[in-house]
Structures are given as C-alpha cells and as structure tokens.
C-alpha cells in the first residue's frame, strides 16, 4: 500500500526539465510516467534491460506514448539469433496473448537493438554491459550526464558466477565497473540472504549483495529495488531498518524522486 506494487520502470529527466526523456524498462510502473509528461506526448527513448514480463508489460499502457503525436525510440538487447527488435517484442505482445502488436502502438515508434558498449541517447551517455541473470540476455546500464551517474541493475544474479567473498555472489568486473562511483546505484534486492534458496531459480540478488556492491564501488546511494512480490509494507520497513546504520541505503518506493 505504501511502497507500491508496480513493476520495474525508472524515468530520467534532465535538470531543467520535468518530462522524462529516457525511460529504463517498461514494467507496469510506466503507467505513472504519463503524469510526468503533463498534457504532452512522450518524446524520447525507452531502453529495456531485458524482455521478462515484469519489464515490458506496462508498455501498451503508457498513454503518453500511445498517441498520434508521440515519438518513441525503443531499444532492447540484441538477441543471439539476430531477431529484429519489433519481432522480439511481439513475442510478449501479440495475439492471442495480447490484443495488439508493437507496430500497432500509435505515434512514431522506432524499434532497434543495442549491444554492450557506449551510446548517446537523449543527451545522456549510456554504458551498456551484459549481466548474469536467468534465461534471456540482460543488461546493466550506467547513465551519466554532467557528472551525475545513475547505475541501473534491476535484475542481476551474481551467484551464477560463483559464491563471492560472503556467499551472496561474485563482485564481478562488469558489476563493479557499472557501479563505480555512481551517484545512485539502483540494484536488484529481491531476496534477503536467508531466503536465497529461490534466488537462483528466478535469477535475482540478495539485499546484502546490493549493499556490498555499492560499498565496494563507492556508490553515493544504494537504492534497494525490485522487491520480492510478497513483501508487505511492514517487511519493507524492516528491511529499511536493517540497513539504517549503513550510509546511503534506501528502499525503493513507487514515485520516489532522486535529484542527482
Ligand atoms: Zn528478469
Ligand atoms: Zn525483473
């Protein structure tokens, strides 16, 4: 009720703007991004870290983008078999599973794939790296502008690379690189360390790993993100309490606004 139940979506706006121009993932939370656009249509880029349901299902309900005057550049990870972006997306958005296909969204949509490397989009610099997750290519993103850095790693299963020093997963090179000195590290914190029996099954991290990565990479703020769906407000309060002594750890709440 207080933390919110929508799935992954982070909207970025430049300093002097209110409307977001870069949106990371289109989970059901993207429905709330329409309000940030005011009465205007969305004009910008949506980058998907991967294609799992909880990161794409909000897309057709992003009303500021599904209108005749919108301009949307949608980017998703290049697939091993080279399938075109719109076709990849149609795998989760087409009849009989959903009434319309990506190409039926209103406005000017361009679908493309992205590979690890550095790209410039909407005035942001975006560094893209592969992350270990589960079943499906998954990216971690490091977005920067004018010295501010937001690192976004919503789905990450570092235990696939080994137990690491504390048993929560490897602090591997790409994770450390993406998070290095970030103003804010928004990181998968789906499981607690004592619940990690199921972490491997769906490919997620434990909260202790997220905090450990932020500390090692000297991130200014760690945002515990992608909560386990069964969490109650009380259990998330308890999570916040558990890390209250750590400097710069917050539990993500729907509509949380960060000025970086
Ligand atoms: Zn996922
Ligand atoms: Zn996810």
PDB file of C-alpha atoms in Angstrom, residues 26 28 46 49 56 64-65 81-82 87 93 101 108 120 122 125 128 134 143-144 186 191 209 213 246 249 257 260:
ATOM      1  CA  UNK A  26       8.547  -0.593 -19.159  1.00  0.00           C
ATOM      2  CA  UNK A  28       3.679  -1.613 -15.089  1.00  0.00           C
ATOM      3  CA  UNK A  46      12.723   3.628 -23.725  1.00  0.00           C
ATOM      4  CA  UNK A  49      17.293  -4.205 -19.869  1.00  0.00           C
ATOM      5  CA  UNK A  56       7.681  -4.974 -20.576  1.00  0.00           C
ATOM      6  CA  UNK A  64       1.686   9.470 -23.161  1.00  0.00           C
ATOM      7  CA  UNK A  65       3.484   7.323 -25.733  1.00  0.00           C
ATOM      8  CA  UNK A  81      19.748 -15.173 -33.145  1.00  0.00           C
ATOM      9  CA  UNK A  82      19.622 -11.620 -34.526  1.00  0.00           C
ATOM     10  CA  UNK A  87       9.663  -9.072 -33.589  1.00  0.00           C
ATOM     11  CA  UNK A  93       2.885  -8.581 -27.119  1.00  0.00           C
ATOM     12  CA  UNK A 101       1.310  -5.820 -31.587  1.00  0.00           C
ATOM     13  CA  UNK A 108       6.115   7.379 -34.374  1.00  0.00           C
ATOM     14  CA  UNK A 120      24.437   8.647 -26.586  1.00  0.00           C
ATOM     15  CA  UNK A 122      18.516  11.956 -25.498  1.00  0.00           C
ATOM     16  CA  UNK A 125      25.613   8.876 -22.107  1.00  0.00           C
ATOM     17  CA  UNK A 128      25.762  -0.977 -21.521  1.00  0.00           C
ATOM     18  CA  UNK A 134      18.304 -16.007 -15.893  1.00  0.00           C
ATOM     19  CA  UNK A 143      23.637   6.536 -17.375  1.00  0.00           C
ATOM     20  CA  UNK A 144      25.540   9.764 -16.954  1.00  0.00           C
ATOM     21  CA  UNK A 186      19.524   1.112  -8.320  1.00  0.00           C
ATOM     22  CA  UNK A 191      15.755 -11.647  -1.737  1.00  0.00           C
ATOM     23  CA  UNK A 209      24.892  -8.140  -2.153  1.00  0.00           C
ATOM     24  CA  UNK A 213      28.415  -3.838  -4.295  1.00  0.00           C
ATOM     25  CA  UNK A 246      24.547   1.920   6.522  1.00  0.00           C
ATOM     26  CA  UNK A 249      20.890   2.917   1.568  1.00  0.00           C
ATOM     27  CA  UNK A 257      12.231  11.114  -6.869  1.00  0.00           C
ATOM     28  CA  UNK A 260      21.409  13.528  -8.752  1.00  0.00           C
TER      29      UNK A 260
END
